[in-house]
N, C-alpha and C. Protein backbone atom coordinates (compact mmCIF):
# COMPACT_ATOMS: atom_id res chain seq x y z
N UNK A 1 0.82 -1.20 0.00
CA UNK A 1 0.00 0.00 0.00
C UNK A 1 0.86 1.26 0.00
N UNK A 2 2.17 1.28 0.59
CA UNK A 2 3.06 2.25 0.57
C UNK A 2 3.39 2.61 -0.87
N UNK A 3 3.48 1.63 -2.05
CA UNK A 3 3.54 2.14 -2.97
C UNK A 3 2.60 3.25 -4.16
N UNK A 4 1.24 2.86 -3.61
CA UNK A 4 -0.11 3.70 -3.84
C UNK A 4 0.29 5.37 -4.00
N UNK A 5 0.50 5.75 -2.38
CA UNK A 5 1.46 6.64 -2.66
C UNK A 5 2.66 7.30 -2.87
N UNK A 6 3.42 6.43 -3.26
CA UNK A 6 4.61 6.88 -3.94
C UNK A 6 4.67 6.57 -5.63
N UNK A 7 3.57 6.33 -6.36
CA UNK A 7 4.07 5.77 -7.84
C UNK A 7 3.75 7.23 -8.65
N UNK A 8 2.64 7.92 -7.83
CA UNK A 8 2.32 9.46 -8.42
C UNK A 8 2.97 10.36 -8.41
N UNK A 9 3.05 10.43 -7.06
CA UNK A 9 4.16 11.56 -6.39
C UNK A 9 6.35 11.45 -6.80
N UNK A 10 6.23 10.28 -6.43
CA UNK A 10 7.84 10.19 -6.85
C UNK A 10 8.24 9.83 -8.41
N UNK A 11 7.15 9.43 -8.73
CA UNK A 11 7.49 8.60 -10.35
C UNK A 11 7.68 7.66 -10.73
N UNK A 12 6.85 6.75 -11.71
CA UNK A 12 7.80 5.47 -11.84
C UNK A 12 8.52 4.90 -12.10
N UNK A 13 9.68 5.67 -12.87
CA UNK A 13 10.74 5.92 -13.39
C UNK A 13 11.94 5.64 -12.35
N UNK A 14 11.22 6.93 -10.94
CA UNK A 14 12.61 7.44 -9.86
C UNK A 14 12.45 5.99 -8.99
N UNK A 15 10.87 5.98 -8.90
CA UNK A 15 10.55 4.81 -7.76
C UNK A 15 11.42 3.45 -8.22
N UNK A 16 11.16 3.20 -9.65
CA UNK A 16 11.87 1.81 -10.17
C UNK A 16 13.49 2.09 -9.72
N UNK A 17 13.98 2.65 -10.43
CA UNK A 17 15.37 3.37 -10.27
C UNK A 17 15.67 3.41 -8.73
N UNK A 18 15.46 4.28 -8.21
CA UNK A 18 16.10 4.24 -6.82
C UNK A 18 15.51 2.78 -5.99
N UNK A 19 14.36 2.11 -5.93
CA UNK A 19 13.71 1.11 -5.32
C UNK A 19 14.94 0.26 -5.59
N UNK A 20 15.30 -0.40 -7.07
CA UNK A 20 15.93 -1.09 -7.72
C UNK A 20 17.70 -1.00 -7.20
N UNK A 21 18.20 0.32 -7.13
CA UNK A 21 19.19 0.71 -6.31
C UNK A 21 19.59 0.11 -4.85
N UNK A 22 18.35 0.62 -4.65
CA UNK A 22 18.32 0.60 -2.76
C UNK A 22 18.33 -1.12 -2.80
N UNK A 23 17.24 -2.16 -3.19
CA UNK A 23 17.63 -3.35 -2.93
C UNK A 23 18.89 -3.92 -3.56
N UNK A 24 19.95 -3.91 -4.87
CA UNK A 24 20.86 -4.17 -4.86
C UNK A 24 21.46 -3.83 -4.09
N UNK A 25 21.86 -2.66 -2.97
CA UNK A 25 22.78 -2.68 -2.06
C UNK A 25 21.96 -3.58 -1.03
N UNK A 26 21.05 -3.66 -0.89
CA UNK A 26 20.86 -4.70 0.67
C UNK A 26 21.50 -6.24 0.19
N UNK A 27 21.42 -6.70 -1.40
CA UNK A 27 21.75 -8.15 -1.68
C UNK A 27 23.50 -7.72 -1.96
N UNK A 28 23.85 -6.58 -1.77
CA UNK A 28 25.19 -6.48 -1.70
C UNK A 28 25.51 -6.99 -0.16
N UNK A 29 24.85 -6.01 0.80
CA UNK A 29 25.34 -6.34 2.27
C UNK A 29 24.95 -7.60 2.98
N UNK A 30 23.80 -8.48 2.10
CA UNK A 30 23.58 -9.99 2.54
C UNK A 30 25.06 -10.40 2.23
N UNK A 31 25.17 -10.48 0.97
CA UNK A 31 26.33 -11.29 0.41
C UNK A 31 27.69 -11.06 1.52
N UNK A 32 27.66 -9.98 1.60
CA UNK A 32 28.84 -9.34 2.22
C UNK A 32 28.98 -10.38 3.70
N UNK A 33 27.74 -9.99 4.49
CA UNK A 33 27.43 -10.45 5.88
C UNK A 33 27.45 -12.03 5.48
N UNK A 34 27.67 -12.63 4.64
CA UNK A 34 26.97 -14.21 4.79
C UNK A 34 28.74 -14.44 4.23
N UNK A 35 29.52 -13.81 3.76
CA UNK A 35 30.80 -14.02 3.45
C UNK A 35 32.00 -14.13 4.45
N UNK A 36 31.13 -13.23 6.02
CA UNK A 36 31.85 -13.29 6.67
C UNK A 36 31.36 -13.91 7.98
N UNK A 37 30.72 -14.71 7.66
CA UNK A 37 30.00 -15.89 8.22
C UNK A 37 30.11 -15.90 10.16
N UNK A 38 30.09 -15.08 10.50
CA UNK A 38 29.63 -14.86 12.14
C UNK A 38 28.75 -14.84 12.35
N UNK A 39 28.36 -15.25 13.46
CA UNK A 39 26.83 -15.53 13.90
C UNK A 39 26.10 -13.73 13.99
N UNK A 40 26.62 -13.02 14.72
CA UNK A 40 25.72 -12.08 14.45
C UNK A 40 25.74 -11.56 13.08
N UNK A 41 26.56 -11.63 12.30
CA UNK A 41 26.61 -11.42 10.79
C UNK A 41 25.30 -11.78 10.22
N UNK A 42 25.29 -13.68 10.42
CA UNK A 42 24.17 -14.26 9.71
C UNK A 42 22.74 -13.29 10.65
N UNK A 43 22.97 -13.13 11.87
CA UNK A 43 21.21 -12.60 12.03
C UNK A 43 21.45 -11.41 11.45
N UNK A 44 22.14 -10.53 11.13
CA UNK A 44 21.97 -9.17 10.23
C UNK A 44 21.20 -9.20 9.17
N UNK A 45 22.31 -10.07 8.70
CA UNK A 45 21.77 -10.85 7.15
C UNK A 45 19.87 -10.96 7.15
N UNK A 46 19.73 -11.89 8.22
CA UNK A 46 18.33 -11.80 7.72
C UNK A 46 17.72 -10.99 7.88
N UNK A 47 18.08 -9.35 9.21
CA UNK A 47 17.22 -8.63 8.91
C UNK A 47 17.54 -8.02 7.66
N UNK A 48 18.28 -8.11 6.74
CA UNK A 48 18.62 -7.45 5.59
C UNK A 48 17.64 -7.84 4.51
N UNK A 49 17.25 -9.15 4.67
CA UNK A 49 16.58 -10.04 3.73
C UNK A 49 15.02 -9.36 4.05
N UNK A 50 14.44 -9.15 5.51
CA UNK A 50 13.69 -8.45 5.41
C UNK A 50 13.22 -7.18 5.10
N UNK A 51 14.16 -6.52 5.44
CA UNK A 51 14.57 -5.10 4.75
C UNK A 51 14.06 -5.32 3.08
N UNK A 52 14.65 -5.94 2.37
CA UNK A 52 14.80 -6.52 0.70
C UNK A 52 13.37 -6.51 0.83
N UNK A 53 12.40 -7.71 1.63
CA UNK A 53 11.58 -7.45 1.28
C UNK A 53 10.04 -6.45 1.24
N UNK A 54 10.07 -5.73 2.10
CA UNK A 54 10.00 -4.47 2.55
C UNK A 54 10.14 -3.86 1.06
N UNK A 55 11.30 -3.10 1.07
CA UNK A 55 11.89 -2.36 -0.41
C UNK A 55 10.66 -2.62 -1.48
N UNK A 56 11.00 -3.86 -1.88
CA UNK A 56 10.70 -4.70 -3.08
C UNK A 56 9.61 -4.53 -3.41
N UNK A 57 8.49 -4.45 -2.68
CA UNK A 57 7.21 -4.49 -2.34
C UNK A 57 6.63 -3.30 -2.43
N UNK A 58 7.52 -2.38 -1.92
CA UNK A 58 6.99 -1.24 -2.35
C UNK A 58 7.54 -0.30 -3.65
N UNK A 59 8.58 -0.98 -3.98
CA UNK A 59 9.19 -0.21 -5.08
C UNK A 59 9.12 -0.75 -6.67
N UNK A 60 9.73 -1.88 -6.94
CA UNK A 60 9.97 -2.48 -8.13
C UNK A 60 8.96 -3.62 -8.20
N UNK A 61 8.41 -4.53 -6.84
CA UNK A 61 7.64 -5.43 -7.10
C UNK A 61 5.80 -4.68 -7.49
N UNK A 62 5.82 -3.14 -6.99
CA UNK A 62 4.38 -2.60 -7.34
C UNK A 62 4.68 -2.22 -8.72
N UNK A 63 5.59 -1.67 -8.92
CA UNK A 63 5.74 -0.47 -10.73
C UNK A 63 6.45 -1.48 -12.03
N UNK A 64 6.33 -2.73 -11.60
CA UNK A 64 6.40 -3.76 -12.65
C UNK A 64 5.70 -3.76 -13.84
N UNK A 65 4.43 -4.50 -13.28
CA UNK A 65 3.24 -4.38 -14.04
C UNK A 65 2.68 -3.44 -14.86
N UNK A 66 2.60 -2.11 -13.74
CA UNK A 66 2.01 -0.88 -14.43
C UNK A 66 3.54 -0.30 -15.49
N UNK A 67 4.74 -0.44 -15.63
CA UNK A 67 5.62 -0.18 -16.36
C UNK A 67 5.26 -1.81 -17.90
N UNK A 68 5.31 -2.61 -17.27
CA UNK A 68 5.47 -3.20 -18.39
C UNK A 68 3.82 -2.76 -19.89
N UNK A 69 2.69 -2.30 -18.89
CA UNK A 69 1.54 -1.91 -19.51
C UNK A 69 1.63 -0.25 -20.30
N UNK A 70 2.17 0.56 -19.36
CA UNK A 70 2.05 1.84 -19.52
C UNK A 70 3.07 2.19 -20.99
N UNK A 71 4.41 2.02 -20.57
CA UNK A 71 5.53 1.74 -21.87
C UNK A 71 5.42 1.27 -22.98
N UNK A 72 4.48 0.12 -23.05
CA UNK A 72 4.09 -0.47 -24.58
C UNK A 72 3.11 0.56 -25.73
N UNK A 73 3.43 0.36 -26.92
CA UNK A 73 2.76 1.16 -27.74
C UNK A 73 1.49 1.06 -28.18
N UNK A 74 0.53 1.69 -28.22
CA UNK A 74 -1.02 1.36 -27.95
C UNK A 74 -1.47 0.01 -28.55
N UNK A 75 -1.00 -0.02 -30.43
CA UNK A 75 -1.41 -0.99 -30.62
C UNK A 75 -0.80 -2.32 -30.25
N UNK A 76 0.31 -2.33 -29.77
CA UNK A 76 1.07 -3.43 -29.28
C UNK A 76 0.74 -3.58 -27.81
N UNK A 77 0.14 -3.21 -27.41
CA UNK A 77 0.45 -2.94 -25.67
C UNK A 77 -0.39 -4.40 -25.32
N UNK A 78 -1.40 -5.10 -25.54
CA UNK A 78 -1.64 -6.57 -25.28
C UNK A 78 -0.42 -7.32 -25.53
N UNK A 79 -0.25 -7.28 -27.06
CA UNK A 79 1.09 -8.21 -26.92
C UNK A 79 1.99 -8.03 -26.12
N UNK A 80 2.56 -7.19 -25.71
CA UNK A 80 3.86 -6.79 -24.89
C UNK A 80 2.99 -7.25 -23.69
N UNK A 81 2.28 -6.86 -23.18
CA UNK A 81 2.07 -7.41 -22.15
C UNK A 81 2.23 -8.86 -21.94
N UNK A 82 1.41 -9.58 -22.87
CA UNK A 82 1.29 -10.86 -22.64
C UNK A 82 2.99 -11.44 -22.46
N UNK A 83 3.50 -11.23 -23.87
CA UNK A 83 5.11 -11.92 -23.68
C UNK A 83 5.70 -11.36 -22.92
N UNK A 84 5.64 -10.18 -21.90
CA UNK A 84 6.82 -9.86 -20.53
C UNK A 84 6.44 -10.49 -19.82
N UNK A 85 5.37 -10.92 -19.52
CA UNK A 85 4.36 -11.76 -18.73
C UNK A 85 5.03 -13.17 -18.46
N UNK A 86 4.63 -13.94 -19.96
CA UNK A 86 5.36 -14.99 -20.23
C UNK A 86 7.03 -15.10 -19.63
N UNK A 87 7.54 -14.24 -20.34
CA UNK A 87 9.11 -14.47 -20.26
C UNK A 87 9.21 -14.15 -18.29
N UNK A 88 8.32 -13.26 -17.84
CA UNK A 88 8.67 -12.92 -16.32
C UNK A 88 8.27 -14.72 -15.80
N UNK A 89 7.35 -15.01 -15.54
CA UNK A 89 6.94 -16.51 -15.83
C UNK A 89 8.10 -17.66 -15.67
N UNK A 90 8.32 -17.68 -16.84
CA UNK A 90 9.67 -18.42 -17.65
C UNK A 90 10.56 -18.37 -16.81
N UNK A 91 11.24 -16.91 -16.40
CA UNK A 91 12.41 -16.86 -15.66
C UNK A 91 12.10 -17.15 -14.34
N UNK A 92 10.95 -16.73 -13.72
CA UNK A 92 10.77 -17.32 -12.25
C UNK A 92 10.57 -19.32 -12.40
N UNK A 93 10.23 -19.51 -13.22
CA UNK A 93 10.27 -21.18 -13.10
C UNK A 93 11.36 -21.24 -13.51
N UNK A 94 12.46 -21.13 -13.88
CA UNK A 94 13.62 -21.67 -13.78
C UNK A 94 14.09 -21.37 -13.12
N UNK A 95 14.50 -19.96 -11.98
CA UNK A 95 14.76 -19.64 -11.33
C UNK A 95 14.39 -20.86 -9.56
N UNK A 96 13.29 -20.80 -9.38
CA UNK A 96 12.70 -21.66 -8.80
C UNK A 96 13.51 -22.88 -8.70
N UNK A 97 13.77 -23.75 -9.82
CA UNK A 97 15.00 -25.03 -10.32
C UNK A 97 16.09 -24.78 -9.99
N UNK A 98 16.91 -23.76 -10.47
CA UNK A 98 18.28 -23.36 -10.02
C UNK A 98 18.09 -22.85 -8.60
N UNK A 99 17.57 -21.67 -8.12
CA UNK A 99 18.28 -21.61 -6.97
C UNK A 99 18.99 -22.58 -5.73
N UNK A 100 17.67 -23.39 -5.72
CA UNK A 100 18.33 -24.76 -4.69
C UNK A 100 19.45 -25.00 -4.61
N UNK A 101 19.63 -25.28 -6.07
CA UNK A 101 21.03 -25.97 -6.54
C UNK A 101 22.26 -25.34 -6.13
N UNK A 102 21.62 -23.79 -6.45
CA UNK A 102 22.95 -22.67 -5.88
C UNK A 102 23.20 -22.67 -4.50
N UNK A 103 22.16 -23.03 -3.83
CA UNK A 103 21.97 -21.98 -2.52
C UNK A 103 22.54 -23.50 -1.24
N UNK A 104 21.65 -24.92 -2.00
CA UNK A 104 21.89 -25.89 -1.02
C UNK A 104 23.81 -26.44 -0.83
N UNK A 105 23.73 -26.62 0.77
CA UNK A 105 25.50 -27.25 0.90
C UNK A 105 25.63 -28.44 0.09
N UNK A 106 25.01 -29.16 -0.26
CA UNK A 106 24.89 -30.33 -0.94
C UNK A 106 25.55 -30.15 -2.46
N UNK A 107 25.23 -29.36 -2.73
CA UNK A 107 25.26 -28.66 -4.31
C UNK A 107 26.17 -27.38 -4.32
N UNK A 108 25.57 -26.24 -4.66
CA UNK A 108 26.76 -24.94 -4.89
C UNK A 108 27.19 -24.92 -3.94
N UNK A 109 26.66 -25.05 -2.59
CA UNK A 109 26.86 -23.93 -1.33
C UNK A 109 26.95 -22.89 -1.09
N UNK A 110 26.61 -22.01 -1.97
CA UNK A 110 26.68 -20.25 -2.02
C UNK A 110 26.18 -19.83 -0.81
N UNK A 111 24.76 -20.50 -0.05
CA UNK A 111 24.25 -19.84 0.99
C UNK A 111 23.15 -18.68 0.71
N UNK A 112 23.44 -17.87 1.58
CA UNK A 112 23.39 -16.65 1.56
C UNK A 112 23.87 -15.76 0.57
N UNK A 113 25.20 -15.94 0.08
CA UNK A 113 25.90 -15.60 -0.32
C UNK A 113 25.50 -15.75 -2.14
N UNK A 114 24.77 -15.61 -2.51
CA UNK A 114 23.69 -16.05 -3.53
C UNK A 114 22.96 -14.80 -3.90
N UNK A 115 23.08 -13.88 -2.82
CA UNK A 115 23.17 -12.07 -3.08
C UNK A 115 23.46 -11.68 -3.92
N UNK A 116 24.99 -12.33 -3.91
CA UNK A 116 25.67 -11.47 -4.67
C UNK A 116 25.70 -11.76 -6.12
N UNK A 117 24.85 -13.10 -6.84
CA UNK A 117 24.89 -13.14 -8.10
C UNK A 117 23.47 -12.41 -8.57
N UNK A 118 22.38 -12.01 -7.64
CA UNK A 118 21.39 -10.80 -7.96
C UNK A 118 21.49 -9.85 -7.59
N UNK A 119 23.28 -9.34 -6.43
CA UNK A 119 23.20 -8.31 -6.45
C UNK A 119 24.14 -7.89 -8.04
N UNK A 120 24.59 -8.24 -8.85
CA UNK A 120 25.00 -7.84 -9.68
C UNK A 120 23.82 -7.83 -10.98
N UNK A 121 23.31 -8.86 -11.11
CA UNK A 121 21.76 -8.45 -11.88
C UNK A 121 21.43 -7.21 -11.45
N UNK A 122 20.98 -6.94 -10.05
CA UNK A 122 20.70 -5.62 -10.00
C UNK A 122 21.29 -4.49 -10.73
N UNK A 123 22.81 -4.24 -10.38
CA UNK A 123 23.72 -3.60 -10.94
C UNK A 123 22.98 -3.48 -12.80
N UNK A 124 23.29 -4.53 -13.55
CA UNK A 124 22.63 -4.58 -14.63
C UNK A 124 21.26 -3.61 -14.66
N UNK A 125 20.56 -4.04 -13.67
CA UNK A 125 19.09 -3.30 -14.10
C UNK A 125 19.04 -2.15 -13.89
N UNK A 126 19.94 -1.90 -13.10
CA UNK A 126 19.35 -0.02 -13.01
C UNK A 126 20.13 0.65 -13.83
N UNK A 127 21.48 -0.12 -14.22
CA UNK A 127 22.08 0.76 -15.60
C UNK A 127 21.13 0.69 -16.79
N UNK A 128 20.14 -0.69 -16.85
CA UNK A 128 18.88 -0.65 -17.68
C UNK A 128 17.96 0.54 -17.25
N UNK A 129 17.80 0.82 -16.26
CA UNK A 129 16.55 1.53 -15.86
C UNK A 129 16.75 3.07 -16.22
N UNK A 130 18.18 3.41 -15.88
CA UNK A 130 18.57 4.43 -15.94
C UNK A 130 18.65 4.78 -18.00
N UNK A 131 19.16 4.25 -18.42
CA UNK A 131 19.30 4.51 -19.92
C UNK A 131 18.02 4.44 -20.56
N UNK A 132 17.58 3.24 -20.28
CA UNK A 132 16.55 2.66 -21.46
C UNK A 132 14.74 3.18 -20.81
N UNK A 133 14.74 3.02 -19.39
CA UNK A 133 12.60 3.53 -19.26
C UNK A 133 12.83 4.71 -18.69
N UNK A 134 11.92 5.00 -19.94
CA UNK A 134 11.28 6.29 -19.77
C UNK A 134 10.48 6.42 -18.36
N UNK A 135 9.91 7.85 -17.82
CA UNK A 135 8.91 8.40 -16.73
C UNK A 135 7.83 8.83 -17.73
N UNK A 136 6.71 8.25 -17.25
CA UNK A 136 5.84 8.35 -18.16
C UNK A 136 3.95 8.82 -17.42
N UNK A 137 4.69 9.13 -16.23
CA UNK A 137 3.78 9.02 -15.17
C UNK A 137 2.76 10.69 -15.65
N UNK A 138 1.52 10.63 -15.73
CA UNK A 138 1.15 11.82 -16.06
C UNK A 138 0.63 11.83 -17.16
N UNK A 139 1.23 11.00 -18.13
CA UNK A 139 1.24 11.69 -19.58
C UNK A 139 0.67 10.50 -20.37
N UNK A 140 -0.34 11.03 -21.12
CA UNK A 140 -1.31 10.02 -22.02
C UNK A 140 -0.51 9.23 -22.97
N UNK A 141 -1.73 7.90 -23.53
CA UNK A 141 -0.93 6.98 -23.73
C UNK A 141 -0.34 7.76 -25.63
N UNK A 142 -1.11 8.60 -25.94
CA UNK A 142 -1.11 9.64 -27.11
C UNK A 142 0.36 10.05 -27.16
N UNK A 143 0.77 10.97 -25.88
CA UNK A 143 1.92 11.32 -25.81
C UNK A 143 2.92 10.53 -25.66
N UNK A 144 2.58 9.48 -25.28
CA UNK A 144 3.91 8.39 -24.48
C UNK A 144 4.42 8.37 -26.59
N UNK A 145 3.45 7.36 -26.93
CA UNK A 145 3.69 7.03 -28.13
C UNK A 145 4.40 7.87 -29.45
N UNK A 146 3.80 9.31 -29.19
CA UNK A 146 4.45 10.34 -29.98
C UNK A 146 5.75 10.79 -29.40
N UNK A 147 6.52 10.28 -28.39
CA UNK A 147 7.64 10.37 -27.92
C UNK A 147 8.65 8.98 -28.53
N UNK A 148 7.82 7.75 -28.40
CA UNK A 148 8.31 6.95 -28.72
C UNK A 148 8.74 6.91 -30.30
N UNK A 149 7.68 7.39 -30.95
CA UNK A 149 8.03 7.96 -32.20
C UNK A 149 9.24 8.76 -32.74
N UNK A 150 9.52 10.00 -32.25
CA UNK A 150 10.16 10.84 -31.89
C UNK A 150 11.44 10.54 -31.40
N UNK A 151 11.67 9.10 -31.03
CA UNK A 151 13.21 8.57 -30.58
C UNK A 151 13.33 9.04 -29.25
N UNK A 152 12.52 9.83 -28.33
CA UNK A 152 13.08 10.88 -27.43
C UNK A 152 13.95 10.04 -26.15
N UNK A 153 14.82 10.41 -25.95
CA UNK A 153 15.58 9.61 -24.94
C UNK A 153 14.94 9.19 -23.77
N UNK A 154 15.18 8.04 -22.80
CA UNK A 154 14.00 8.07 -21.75
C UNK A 154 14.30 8.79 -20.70
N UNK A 155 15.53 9.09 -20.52
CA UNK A 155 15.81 10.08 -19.28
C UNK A 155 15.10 11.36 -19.69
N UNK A 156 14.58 11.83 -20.88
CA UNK A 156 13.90 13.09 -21.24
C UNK A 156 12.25 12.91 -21.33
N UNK A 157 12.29 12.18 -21.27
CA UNK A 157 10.47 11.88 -21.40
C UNK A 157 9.63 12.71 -19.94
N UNK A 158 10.52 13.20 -18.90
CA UNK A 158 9.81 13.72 -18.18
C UNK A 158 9.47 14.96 -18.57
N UNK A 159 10.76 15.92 -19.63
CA UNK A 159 10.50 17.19 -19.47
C UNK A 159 10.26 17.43 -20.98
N UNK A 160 10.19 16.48 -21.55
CA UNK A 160 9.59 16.59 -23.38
C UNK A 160 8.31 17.17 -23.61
N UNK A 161 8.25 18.21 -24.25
CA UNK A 161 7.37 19.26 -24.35
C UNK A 161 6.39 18.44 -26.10
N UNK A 162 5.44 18.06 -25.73
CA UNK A 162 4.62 17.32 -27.00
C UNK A 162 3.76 18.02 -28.04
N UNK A 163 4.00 17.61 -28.72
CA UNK A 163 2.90 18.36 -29.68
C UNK A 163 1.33 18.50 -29.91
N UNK A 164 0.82 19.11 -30.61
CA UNK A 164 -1.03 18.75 -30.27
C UNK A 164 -0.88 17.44 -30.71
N UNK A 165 -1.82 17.14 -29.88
CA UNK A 165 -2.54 15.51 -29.76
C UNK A 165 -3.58 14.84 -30.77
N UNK A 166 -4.21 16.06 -31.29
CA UNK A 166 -5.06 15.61 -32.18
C UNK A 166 -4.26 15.42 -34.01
N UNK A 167 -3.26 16.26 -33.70
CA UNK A 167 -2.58 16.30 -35.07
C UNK A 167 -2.42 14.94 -35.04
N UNK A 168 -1.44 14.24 -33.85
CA UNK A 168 -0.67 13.24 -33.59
C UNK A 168 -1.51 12.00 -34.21
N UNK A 169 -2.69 11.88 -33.53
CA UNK A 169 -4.37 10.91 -33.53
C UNK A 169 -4.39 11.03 -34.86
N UNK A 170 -4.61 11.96 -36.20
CA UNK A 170 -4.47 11.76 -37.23
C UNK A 170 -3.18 11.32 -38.01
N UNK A 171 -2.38 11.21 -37.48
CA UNK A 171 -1.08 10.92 -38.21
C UNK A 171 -0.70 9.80 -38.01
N UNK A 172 -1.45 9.02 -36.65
CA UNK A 172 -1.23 7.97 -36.28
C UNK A 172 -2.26 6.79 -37.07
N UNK A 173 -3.87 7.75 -37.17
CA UNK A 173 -4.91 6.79 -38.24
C UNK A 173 -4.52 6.40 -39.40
N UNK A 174 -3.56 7.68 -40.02
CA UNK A 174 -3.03 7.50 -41.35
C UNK A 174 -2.43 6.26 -41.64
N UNK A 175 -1.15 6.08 -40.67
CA UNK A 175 -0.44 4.79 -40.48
C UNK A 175 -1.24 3.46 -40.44
């Protein structure tokens, strides 16, 4: 519910971005704490893990959905939905398979320490988040699209000044 009000007010852009931030450093300081394997280390660790989930919940696990819907281009926006859907899907069932493998002494033994191969995914995603999604919070699905058109970078989509809308609506029927 914390995210309710923060996806308007902060953005979903900043919220993904910094949310996405903030939990790679907590799966940095699991990894860290589970590397240096002391008992009060490991109980840190898990309040860290709760912390993570906390974050998650309110940041990147709420502005998922509404990013993977909002971003797509009108007439594509079912499809895109459906296949991020799928592929999100996909990767949690395999994910599901592997981790064990990583995480149990039997097998990898990573542990805890299993952070640190999503805290570097993380790393990955917010250099994704940061370059590639747009903030789109505000602005019709008219405008999103005539930006997308337009090439406009996504770090600029907040302060991209659009053109009339109705021109756009005809130029777009034309197509």
């Amino acid at each position: 519910m914390g995210s309710w009000f923060l996806i308007d007010r902060v953005g979903r852009r900043n919220l993904m971005l910094y949310g996405t931030a903030l939990i790679t450093l907590i799966l940095i300081l699991i990894g860290t704490l589970a590397a240096i394997a002391t008992p009060n280390c490991i109980k840190d660790a898990i309040g860290f893990f709760l912390l993570y989930n906390f974050f998650y919940s309110v940041t990147i696990g709420a502005t998922a959905y509404s990013a993977i819907t909002e971003t797509a281009n009108s007439r594509l926006r079912v499809n895109t939905a459906s296949i991020g859907l799928a592929l999100q899907n996909a990767v949690f069932t395999m994910l599901a398979f592997v981790i064990p493998y990583i995480f149990n002494p039997d097998q990898g033994n990573l542990g805890a320490k299993t952070a640190f191969i999503f805290g570097g995914l993380g790393v990955i995603c917010c250099t994704y988040i940061f370059f590639c999604h747009p903030e789109v919070s505000g602005r019709t699905y008219e405008e999103i699209d005539e930006m997308f058109i337009k090439r406009v970078p996504a770090r600029k989509f907040k302060t991209f000044q659009t053109e009339n809308l109705e021109n756009l609506a005809h130029e777009t029927a034309r197509n």
